[in-house]
């Protein structure tokens, strides 16, 4: 993979950083975050500004360009990828390693006295602005909003913002009508004594109105904001998609509704002026509720005294706790997904071993082909990570023609993939060997499996935050001096974003919300040997109540139920490293795969894949 040559682009950016046409005063540094105006993780091509200026296109990272330097901060998932994709104009800042300076500390160390640091106020979250502004001010520098995005001024062939048709979801999928969601939101607003609620995250807008879209690849969302008052609903959205009769009927735009449910449709670009008007019309003690991750620009539209900011919105929390219809949909989606993967792995066994002509890209395409045969399939839920041998050590690797390796009987193959179905979102990783794994490969795989089981089988009190479970997944690896540089799990949306807050299982945050029954997260420990192989085992799991012998302080307990039902390759397991309890867990899990997925394979007439499933779920026997 040859890095992007950025010399000319950086020269152009440094020129506009000084140009009175774009900045009131010259800025000595310019920050390019990776999100969009909604602080999304996955973004549309027109918002890929950090990838445009640097060449690095991972989902997380911040670029900072000064007159002399260009630096990129990213996390452990992307160290190898960023190093491959960036040229020598760039310095890679490896977040999470103890010698890596923070963005603020680095700026203070390289900037001349009294510098101005510019950023697009729509792209930076308010909480990050506050933190950075304070740190820079204490060192004699200023963080300043730059109205026009400076990357856009030099990006001559920037794609158009997508504006694609919408998908309506009826209550059989969502369990609750959009009107009932508005009522629940208003009762939360009343509890906090706020008059207005501003919805800025794209998945929160989609969830609230039971709509989905395809403006962002892999994420069924659309570009919109909403402002909910106690008696008004404003939806800020562009395009003729609101003229679609089905959308109009779904939102009851042409019906005679009670005024408090009448939706006013407004242009997407008018959100700032509308919020400023709301802010200007407030009486003392009236409040406007925003996420503290909303953009600095929108937050500033409301005078400080009238803002009510929280890290997580009531929509974010309600969306994370799946209702019975959503849970049932997620179960159905994972059964379909398992059928597709049984077909894929059966096909790979037949192709890789005798022929040796399957590449990473062919395997990824085949996975999509099998998934697309399932009912209610919409699209993939992220770019498939199909990686063999040393590519498996690149945690968020995506095969491209320059890096595309052929699967073989001599290397470990790691596949992390998922799909969006109308009834749910999937994300599953399996690691396998088509030949004979080495003792060391089996040992590493088994430590990862032990960690996976430790989380999946964990019983913990109600009110526990997911980050407390992160070390359960690492304990077996830590015992041997091994580890991995990513979190253990993330929340998963219901036909929504594959990564969603406010829950997760990660050492990287202590700001997660406590786990509660109905939440859905991933369980995905791993181990990566640079230049050699990668191992990851991932299931999506549902938080459920647990039965325990005692009930301390009457607070109740929780555990996990795997929704992913795909065999874990037993030839990769060193059974002697498992306890009897762990061995039983694998056997029980495989029995459930056999029963549930076996019945669906039978129903769909997929007999070869069924034979593969039965062979792969033979019980493990531990020699005493």
XYZ file of C-alpha atoms in Angstrom:
624
model
C 0.000 0.000 0.000
C 1.774 3.152 -1.142
C 1.168 6.210 1.045
C -0.631 9.290 -0.281
C 1.781 12.053 -1.340
C 0.595 15.109 0.604
C 3.374 17.708 0.051
C 1.358 19.873 -2.367
C -1.890 19.611 -0.347
C -0.134 20.646 2.875
C 1.427 23.596 1.041
C -2.031 24.723 -0.163
C -3.552 24.280 3.320
C -0.757 26.346 4.903
C -1.461 29.102 2.383
C -5.197 29.281 3.192
C -4.354 29.237 6.937
C -2.871 32.715 6.305
C -5.362 33.984 3.703
C -7.615 36.917 4.775
C -10.211 35.489 2.363
C -10.833 32.583 4.781
C -9.506 33.626 8.219
C -9.901 36.924 10.077
C -6.346 36.539 11.364
C -3.749 33.935 10.269
C -3.913 30.629 12.196
C -0.637 28.950 13.132
C -2.267 25.508 13.440
C -5.369 23.890 11.954
C -7.144 20.893 13.448
C -8.877 18.335 11.202
C -11.030 15.956 13.312
C -12.350 12.750 11.767
C -16.078 13.263 12.345
C -18.786 15.239 10.566
C -21.147 17.940 11.842
C -23.035 15.202 13.753
C -19.865 13.782 15.357
C -20.431 10.483 13.534
C -17.825 7.711 13.618
C -18.566 6.538 10.071
C -18.912 9.415 7.623
C -20.001 10.197 4.058
C -17.271 10.691 1.398
C -17.845 14.490 1.409
C -16.871 14.562 5.115
C -13.645 12.517 4.785
C -11.489 15.614 5.182
C -8.861 14.020 7.418
C -8.410 11.171 4.916
C -8.149 13.705 2.065
C -5.369 15.756 3.700
C -3.371 12.821 5.143
C -4.152 9.612 3.238
C -5.096 7.818 6.489
C -8.714 6.632 6.233
C -9.313 4.718 9.494
C -12.513 5.549 11.399
C -10.733 7.370 14.256
C -8.000 9.978 14.190
C -7.256 13.689 14.383
C -4.844 15.554 12.113
C -3.142 18.786 13.166
C -1.190 20.872 10.662
C 1.111 23.742 11.721
C 3.398 25.892 9.580
C 6.212 23.349 10.019
C 4.613 20.089 11.147
C 1.802 17.645 10.382
C 0.809 15.116 13.053
C -1.852 12.393 13.304
C -3.309 11.001 16.535
C -4.974 7.602 16.358
C -5.513 4.559 18.595
C -4.046 1.050 18.693
C -6.499 -0.356 16.132
C -4.871 1.816 13.472
C -1.134 2.148 14.256
C -0.056 -0.149 11.405
C -2.625 1.135 8.915
C -1.809 4.808 9.543
C 1.932 4.128 9.204
C 1.297 2.467 5.802
C -1.070 5.130 4.465
C 0.791 8.352 5.410
C 3.905 9.766 3.765
C 6.913 11.187 5.625
C 5.353 14.659 5.924
C 3.367 13.160 8.820
C 4.282 12.140 12.361
C 2.148 9.317 13.813
C 1.077 9.944 17.419
C 0.189 6.615 19.019
C -2.587 7.329 21.506
C -2.599 5.221 24.655
C 1.195 4.766 24.730
C 2.810 6.560 27.642
C 5.333 8.604 25.642
C 2.717 10.027 23.255
C 1.893 13.689 23.973
C -1.726 14.881 23.978
C -2.771 17.152 21.124
C -2.744 20.153 23.486
C 0.726 19.370 24.910
C 2.153 18.864 21.429
C 0.673 22.157 20.170
C 2.095 24.015 23.157
C 5.537 22.481 22.480
C 5.679 23.404 18.742
C 3.764 26.695 18.435
C 5.329 30.169 18.613
C 4.092 32.363 21.476
C 0.545 33.729 21.265
C -0.562 31.460 18.425
C -4.059 30.978 17.041
C -5.266 27.393 16.528
C -8.168 27.101 14.060
C -10.896 24.491 13.728
C -14.279 24.208 11.998
C -16.779 24.840 14.861
C -19.337 22.459 13.301
C -16.923 19.501 13.334
C -15.509 19.759 16.865
C -17.666 18.510 19.770
C -18.378 21.087 22.489
C -16.738 19.014 25.254
C -13.526 18.694 23.236
C -13.530 22.439 22.415
C -13.875 23.289 26.105
C -10.996 21.021 27.143
C -8.667 22.104 24.346
C -9.467 25.810 24.610
C -8.685 25.794 28.340
C -5.342 23.981 27.867
C -4.252 26.300 25.038
C -5.358 29.454 26.848
C -3.318 28.540 29.922
C -0.243 28.403 27.640
C -0.999 31.764 25.984
C -2.624 30.460 22.777
C -6.183 30.782 21.447
C -8.506 28.171 19.926
C -10.541 30.028 17.275
C -13.568 28.996 15.186
C -12.903 29.171 11.426
C -16.251 29.624 9.722
C -15.368 28.086 6.356
C -13.804 24.636 6.494
C -10.247 25.148 5.199
C -9.962 21.599 3.804
C -13.058 22.256 1.659
C -11.347 25.322 0.141
C -8.526 23.174 -1.316
C -10.575 19.994 -2.023
C -11.528 20.765 -5.608
C -13.283 17.469 -6.412
C -15.120 17.008 -3.096
C -18.183 14.740 -3.582
C -21.728 16.063 -3.077
C -23.513 15.490 0.253
C -25.768 12.408 -0.211
C -29.532 12.836 -0.039
C -30.931 9.332 -0.614
C -34.484 7.987 -0.132
C -35.701 7.011 3.340
C -36.851 3.635 4.686
C -39.912 3.543 6.979
C -39.974 1.022 9.833
C -43.347 -0.053 11.163
C -43.923 -1.004 14.839
C -43.445 -4.739 14.093
C -39.731 -3.855 13.807
C -39.468 -0.952 16.251
C -41.942 -2.036 18.946
C -42.911 1.614 19.594
C -44.405 4.318 17.333
C -42.522 7.586 16.775
C -45.321 9.469 18.526
C -44.857 7.349 21.675
C -41.110 7.998 21.518
C -41.792 11.770 21.388
C -44.126 11.440 24.428
C -41.423 9.533 26.374
C -38.807 12.129 25.409
C -41.028 14.997 26.531
C -41.583 13.333 29.904
C -37.774 13.169 30.346
C -37.597 16.851 29.361
C -40.262 17.714 31.939
C -38.324 15.783 34.637
C -35.260 17.952 33.929
C -37.346 21.137 33.487
C -36.112 21.777 29.948
C -38.240 23.339 27.192
C -36.264 22.231 24.139
C -34.270 19.196 23.131
C -31.809 19.295 20.193
C -31.130 15.988 18.395
C -27.774 16.145 16.618
C -26.591 12.503 16.301
C -27.805 10.910 13.061
C -28.705 7.558 14.634
C -30.764 9.353 17.304
C -32.793 11.215 14.646
C -33.349 7.927 12.752
C -34.359 6.024 15.909
C -36.722 8.763 17.157
C -38.739 8.909 13.923
C -38.534 5.152 13.065
C -36.830 6.059 9.791
C -33.657 4.742 8.210
C -31.573 5.958 5.270
C -28.411 5.267 3.300
C -26.561 8.594 3.271
C -23.583 7.014 5.081
C -22.205 3.674 3.889
C -22.858 0.768 6.302
C -24.954 2.988 8.628
C -28.674 3.239 7.838
C -28.875 6.947 8.686
C -29.656 10.195 6.836
C -28.506 13.806 7.237
C -30.929 15.576 9.542
C -31.293 17.401 12.841
C -34.391 17.646 15.022
C -35.487 20.172 17.629
C -38.229 18.930 19.944
C -40.214 21.440 21.992
C -42.969 20.715 24.488
C -45.554 21.428 21.752
C -43.512 21.477 18.552
C -41.397 19.142 16.418
C -38.951 20.497 13.836
C -37.108 18.181 11.452
C -34.213 19.728 9.498
C -33.690 17.701 6.337
C -32.925 18.398 2.663
C -34.027 16.945 -0.636
C -37.236 15.827 -2.225
C -37.257 12.664 -0.085
C -39.845 14.333 2.148
C -42.198 14.412 -0.870
C -42.325 10.591 -0.957
C -45.995 9.713 -0.155
C -44.916 6.786 2.071
C -42.677 9.098 4.162
C -45.456 11.698 4.384
C -47.893 9.050 5.565
C -45.384 7.589 8.070
C -44.786 11.029 9.615
C -48.463 12.009 9.148
C -47.365 15.255 7.467
C -50.696 15.715 5.648
C -52.964 14.566 8.487
C -54.854 16.751 10.887
C -52.849 16.036 14.006
C -52.825 17.489 17.490
C -50.449 20.477 17.220
C -47.860 18.845 19.503
C -47.342 16.004 16.958
C -47.310 18.169 13.823
C -43.835 17.973 12.288
C -42.462 21.144 10.694
C -40.008 20.186 7.948
C -37.214 22.754 7.539
C -34.041 23.017 5.400
C -31.054 21.102 6.814
C -28.843 24.205 6.625
C -31.221 26.358 8.683
C -30.494 24.582 12.000
C -28.037 27.227 13.237
C -30.291 30.251 12.603
C -33.309 28.426 14.080
C -31.376 27.517 17.224
C -30.142 31.092 17.543
C -33.781 32.234 17.351
C -34.766 29.704 20.049
C -31.865 30.929 22.208
C -32.842 34.567 21.757
C -36.444 33.922 22.804
C -35.767 32.174 26.118
C -36.926 33.579 29.457
C -34.783 33.269 32.596
C -34.575 29.660 33.907
C -35.724 28.169 30.563
C -33.306 25.527 29.306
C -32.277 23.830 26.053
C -30.966 20.247 26.325
C -28.024 19.222 24.113
C -25.459 16.458 24.180
C -22.072 17.765 25.319
C -20.792 16.067 22.156
C -22.941 18.290 19.913
C -20.857 20.628 17.793
C -19.352 23.744 19.337
C -21.204 25.824 16.705
C -24.666 24.564 17.684
C -23.895 24.653 21.414
C -22.767 28.287 21.144
C -26.080 29.165 19.450
C -27.685 28.819 22.896
C -26.449 31.335 25.500
C -24.490 29.566 28.259
C -27.025 30.292 31.029
C -29.760 28.463 29.088
C -27.806 25.308 28.171
C -28.423 21.937 29.776
C -25.616 19.592 28.639
C -25.284 15.863 29.368
C -22.759 13.283 28.076
C -25.587 10.963 26.980
C -29.032 12.012 25.816
C -32.269 10.270 26.867
C -32.605 9.066 23.249
C -29.132 7.507 23.367
C -30.030 5.603 26.548
C -33.523 4.557 25.374
C -32.070 3.377 22.039
C -29.477 1.210 23.814
C -32.073 -0.729 25.840
C -33.789 -2.851 23.204
C -37.495 -3.607 23.610
C -39.026 -7.048 22.980
C -39.617 -6.415 19.234
C -36.067 -5.131 18.705
C -34.553 -8.031 20.682
C -36.583 -10.541 18.693
C -35.473 -8.843 15.473
C -31.827 -8.996 16.560
C -32.204 -12.729 17.255
C -33.664 -13.300 13.768
C -30.896 -11.239 12.146
C -28.185 -13.262 13.910
C -29.757 -16.561 12.870
C -29.767 -15.437 9.212
C -26.210 -14.211 9.579
C -25.067 -17.550 10.993
C -26.670 -19.373 8.050
C -24.679 -17.166 5.643
C -21.419 -17.778 7.531
C -21.934 -21.556 7.699
C -22.354 -21.444 3.907
C -19.205 -19.310 3.592
C -16.975 -21.423 5.836
C -18.153 -24.623 4.166
C -17.345 -23.045 0.769
C -13.910 -21.868 1.987
C -13.000 -25.341 3.293
C -13.769 -26.754 -0.161
C -11.952 -23.995 -2.084
C -8.867 -23.104 -0.012
C -7.632 -26.578 0.837
C -7.574 -28.248 -2.610
C -7.346 -25.198 -4.919
C -5.610 -22.335 -3.088
C -7.132 -19.665 -5.353
C -9.246 -17.730 -2.837
C -7.985 -14.248 -1.982
C -9.031 -12.016 0.921
C -11.192 -9.946 -1.455
C -12.864 -13.012 -2.991
C -13.669 -14.333 0.522
C -15.117 -10.943 1.576
C -17.249 -10.739 -1.573
C -18.477 -14.299 -1.065
C -19.504 -13.472 2.528
C -21.582 -10.569 1.193
C -23.103 -12.772 -1.518
C -24.291 -15.366 1.032
C -25.655 -12.664 3.350
C -27.517 -10.953 0.508
C -29.496 -14.185 -0.036
C -31.125 -13.766 3.402
C -34.519 -12.118 3.944
C -34.549 -8.365 4.739
C -30.811 -7.965 3.947
C -30.040 -4.262 3.332
C -26.234 -3.854 3.242
C -23.072 -4.677 5.190
C -22.694 -3.072 8.643
C -19.004 -2.147 8.073
C -16.229 -2.864 5.572
C -15.370 -6.561 5.883
C -12.063 -7.296 7.614
C -10.880 -10.326 5.619
C -7.263 -10.946 6.593
C -4.813 -13.812 6.359
C -1.360 -14.245 7.897
C 0.411 -10.938 8.698
C -2.585 -8.885 7.491
C -4.534 -10.339 10.436
C -2.299 -8.346 12.780
C -3.663 -5.083 11.297
C -6.679 -4.779 13.586
C -8.965 -2.808 11.235
C -7.476 -4.105 7.979
C -9.486 -3.871 4.769
C -8.188 -5.804 1.759
C -7.349 -3.735 -1.318
C -5.715 -5.005 -4.546
C -2.199 -3.920 -3.420
C -2.389 -5.888 -0.135
C -4.693 -8.740 -1.215
C -3.201 -12.058 -0.022
C -4.293 -15.558 -0.989
C -5.735 -17.734 1.786
C -3.617 -20.822 2.357
C -3.324 -23.920 4.518
C -0.245 -22.398 6.198
C -1.741 -19.232 7.712
C -4.404 -18.140 10.152
C -7.430 -16.478 8.530
C -9.414 -13.814 10.448
C -12.834 -12.652 9.229
C -14.643 -9.806 11.016
C -17.871 -8.996 9.195
C -21.493 -8.039 9.673
C -24.687 -6.956 8.001
C -27.653 -4.653 8.265
C -30.971 -6.486 8.037
C -34.286 -4.658 8.439
C -34.732 -6.526 11.715
C -31.230 -6.133 13.175
C -27.494 -5.450 12.906
C -24.764 -8.111 13.136
C -21.014 -8.097 13.819
C -19.082 -11.352 14.176
C -15.423 -12.388 14.083
C -14.091 -15.896 13.600
C -10.453 -16.953 13.314
C -9.563 -20.222 11.605
C -6.832 -22.329 10.092
C -7.345 -24.404 6.956
C -4.258 -26.560 7.638
C -2.542 -27.480 10.905
C -2.039 -24.604 13.343
C 1.228 -24.429 15.284
C 1.270 -25.048 19.042
C 1.918 -21.319 19.614
C -1.000 -20.250 17.369
C -3.298 -22.638 19.276
C -2.001 -21.349 22.601
C -2.698 -17.701 21.665
C -6.128 -18.596 20.250
C -7.025 -20.456 23.447
C -6.049 -17.524 25.708
C -8.300 -15.286 23.602
C -11.098 -17.870 23.833
C -10.696 -18.050 27.623
C -11.104 -14.268 27.747
C -14.157 -14.399 25.492
C -15.768 -17.028 27.734
C -14.873 -15.087 30.912
C -16.895 -12.099 29.680
C -19.725 -14.114 28.139
C -20.251 -16.228 31.264
C -19.701 -13.363 33.733
C -22.372 -12.722 36.367
C -22.297 -9.183 37.752
C -24.518 -6.909 39.853
C -27.081 -4.556 38.336
C -25.491 -1.121 37.965
C -22.093 -2.479 36.842
C -20.369 -0.468 34.113
C -18.966 -2.426 31.186
C -15.404 -1.154 31.624
C -15.181 -3.220 34.843
C -15.514 -6.396 32.748
C -12.701 -5.476 30.351
C -9.972 -7.105 32.462
C -11.972 -10.391 32.593
C -11.240 -10.693 28.859
C -7.504 -10.017 29.327
C -6.714 -12.090 32.409
C -5.588 -15.260 30.565
C -3.465 -13.167 28.161
C -2.011 -11.072 31.000
C -0.995 -14.249 32.849
C 1.358 -14.981 29.930
C 2.502 -11.402 29.318
C 0.236 -10.838 26.283
C -2.444 -8.201 25.607
C -4.323 -6.348 22.830
C -4.646 -2.630 22.092
C -8.406 -2.244 21.617
C -11.509 -2.321 23.780
C -13.291 -5.617 24.415
C -16.767 -4.604 23.324
C -19.061 -1.895 21.975
C -22.814 -1.331 21.943
C -24.645 -2.480 18.790
C -27.666 -0.724 17.253
C -30.888 -2.349 16.094
C -30.770 -1.882 12.293
C -28.624 1.113 13.168
C -24.940 1.870 13.741
C -22.806 -1.192 14.467
C -20.985 0.888 17.111
C -23.274 2.771 19.489
C -23.098 4.218 22.997
C -23.601 4.638 25.845
C -22.479 1.165 26.925
C -19.418 -0.876 26.026
C -16.643 -2.990 27.525
C -13.430 -1.002 27.347
C -10.566 0.199 29.520
C -10.507 3.358 27.396
C -13.538 4.969 28.992
C -14.962 5.198 32.479
C -17.814 7.405 31.255
C -19.913 4.485 29.988
C -23.438 4.010 31.338
C -24.125 0.945 33.527
C -25.157 -2.234 31.713
C -28.822 -3.125 32.007
C -31.049 -5.921 30.731
C -31.906 -5.369 27.063
C -28.601 -3.748 26.120
C -26.641 -5.426 23.324
C -22.832 -5.351 23.188
C -20.002 -7.210 21.488
C -17.528 -9.517 23.270
C -14.339 -9.469 21.182
C -10.940 -10.017 22.794
C -7.992 -10.638 20.480
C -4.260 -11.076 20.157
C -2.060 -9.721 17.322
C 1.494 -10.724 16.483
C 2.837 -8.000 14.154
C 4.047 -9.417 10.842
C 2.675 -12.848 11.614
C -1.023 -13.341 12.508
C -4.095 -12.010 14.316
C -6.689 -13.767 16.473
C -10.078 -12.358 17.453
C -13.253 -14.116 18.615
C -16.361 -11.943 18.593
C -19.985 -12.568 19.459
C -22.763 -10.042 19.885
C -24.359 -10.670 23.296
C -27.582 -9.569 25.004
C -27.611 -8.429 28.641
C -30.163 -10.553 30.539
C -31.126 -11.034 34.225
C -29.144 -13.798 35.985
C -30.425 -16.212 38.620
C -28.070 -16.310 41.614
C -28.099 -18.207 44.905
C -28.206 -14.978 46.958
C -29.318 -11.420 46.208
C -27.094 -8.901 48.022
C -29.003 -5.736 49.026
C -31.776 -6.914 46.700
C -29.983 -5.366 43.712
C -30.193 -8.327 41.308
C -27.633 -9.703 38.870
C -27.039 -9.750 35.136
C -25.222 -11.935 32.628
C -24.956 -12.297 28.850
C -26.727 -14.447 26.278
C -24.881 -14.874 22.946
C -26.981 -13.785 19.953
C -24.207 -14.775 17.498
C -24.438 -18.532 16.886
C -21.490 -19.456 14.654
C -19.116 -22.350 15.513
C -15.715 -21.519 17.023
C -13.091 -23.643 15.227
C -12.186 -26.429 17.650
C -8.926 -27.397 15.904
C -7.554 -23.994 16.980
C -8.234 -24.816 20.649
C -5.624 -26.344 22.973
C -8.162 -28.200 25.132
C -5.572 -28.809 27.878
C -5.488 -25.061 28.574
C -9.253 -24.955 29.222
C -10.877 -25.668 32.575
C -13.780 -28.136 32.658
C -16.157 -25.207 33.079
C -14.757 -23.501 29.950
C -14.932 -26.769 28.032
C -18.585 -27.115 29.030
C -19.259 -23.538 27.881
C -17.868 -24.300 24.385
C -19.866 -27.536 24.167
C -23.098 -25.873 25.333
C -22.565 -23.013 22.887
C -21.954 -25.429 20.014
C -25.012 -27.456 20.984
C -27.117 -24.284 20.726
C -25.538 -23.452 17.319
C -26.387 -26.948 16.157
C -30.011 -26.779 17.352
C -30.948 -23.227 16.334
C -28.867 -22.750 13.172
C -29.191 -26.390 12.174
C -32.991 -26.044 12.114
C -32.766 -22.884 9.959
C -30.262 -24.480 7.527
C -32.630 -27.433 7.234
C -35.602 -25.089 6.639
C -33.672 -23.233 3.901
C -32.553 -26.516 2.306
C -28.857 -25.754 2.773
C -27.763 -29.350 3.391
C -24.025 -29.044 2.711
C -23.686 -26.153 5.142
C -25.699 -28.183 7.672
C -23.216 -31.079 7.366
C -20.372 -28.587 7.919
C -22.140 -27.186 11.015
C -22.609 -30.655 12.536
C -18.953 -31.550 11.938
C -17.749 -28.227 13.461
C -19.873 -28.557 16.606
C -18.629 -31.983 17.750
C -18.127 -31.816 21.544
C -14.655 -31.117 22.959
C -13.313 -33.828 25.233
C -10.907 -32.785 27.948
C -8.540 -35.510 29.075
C -8.475 -35.574 32.879
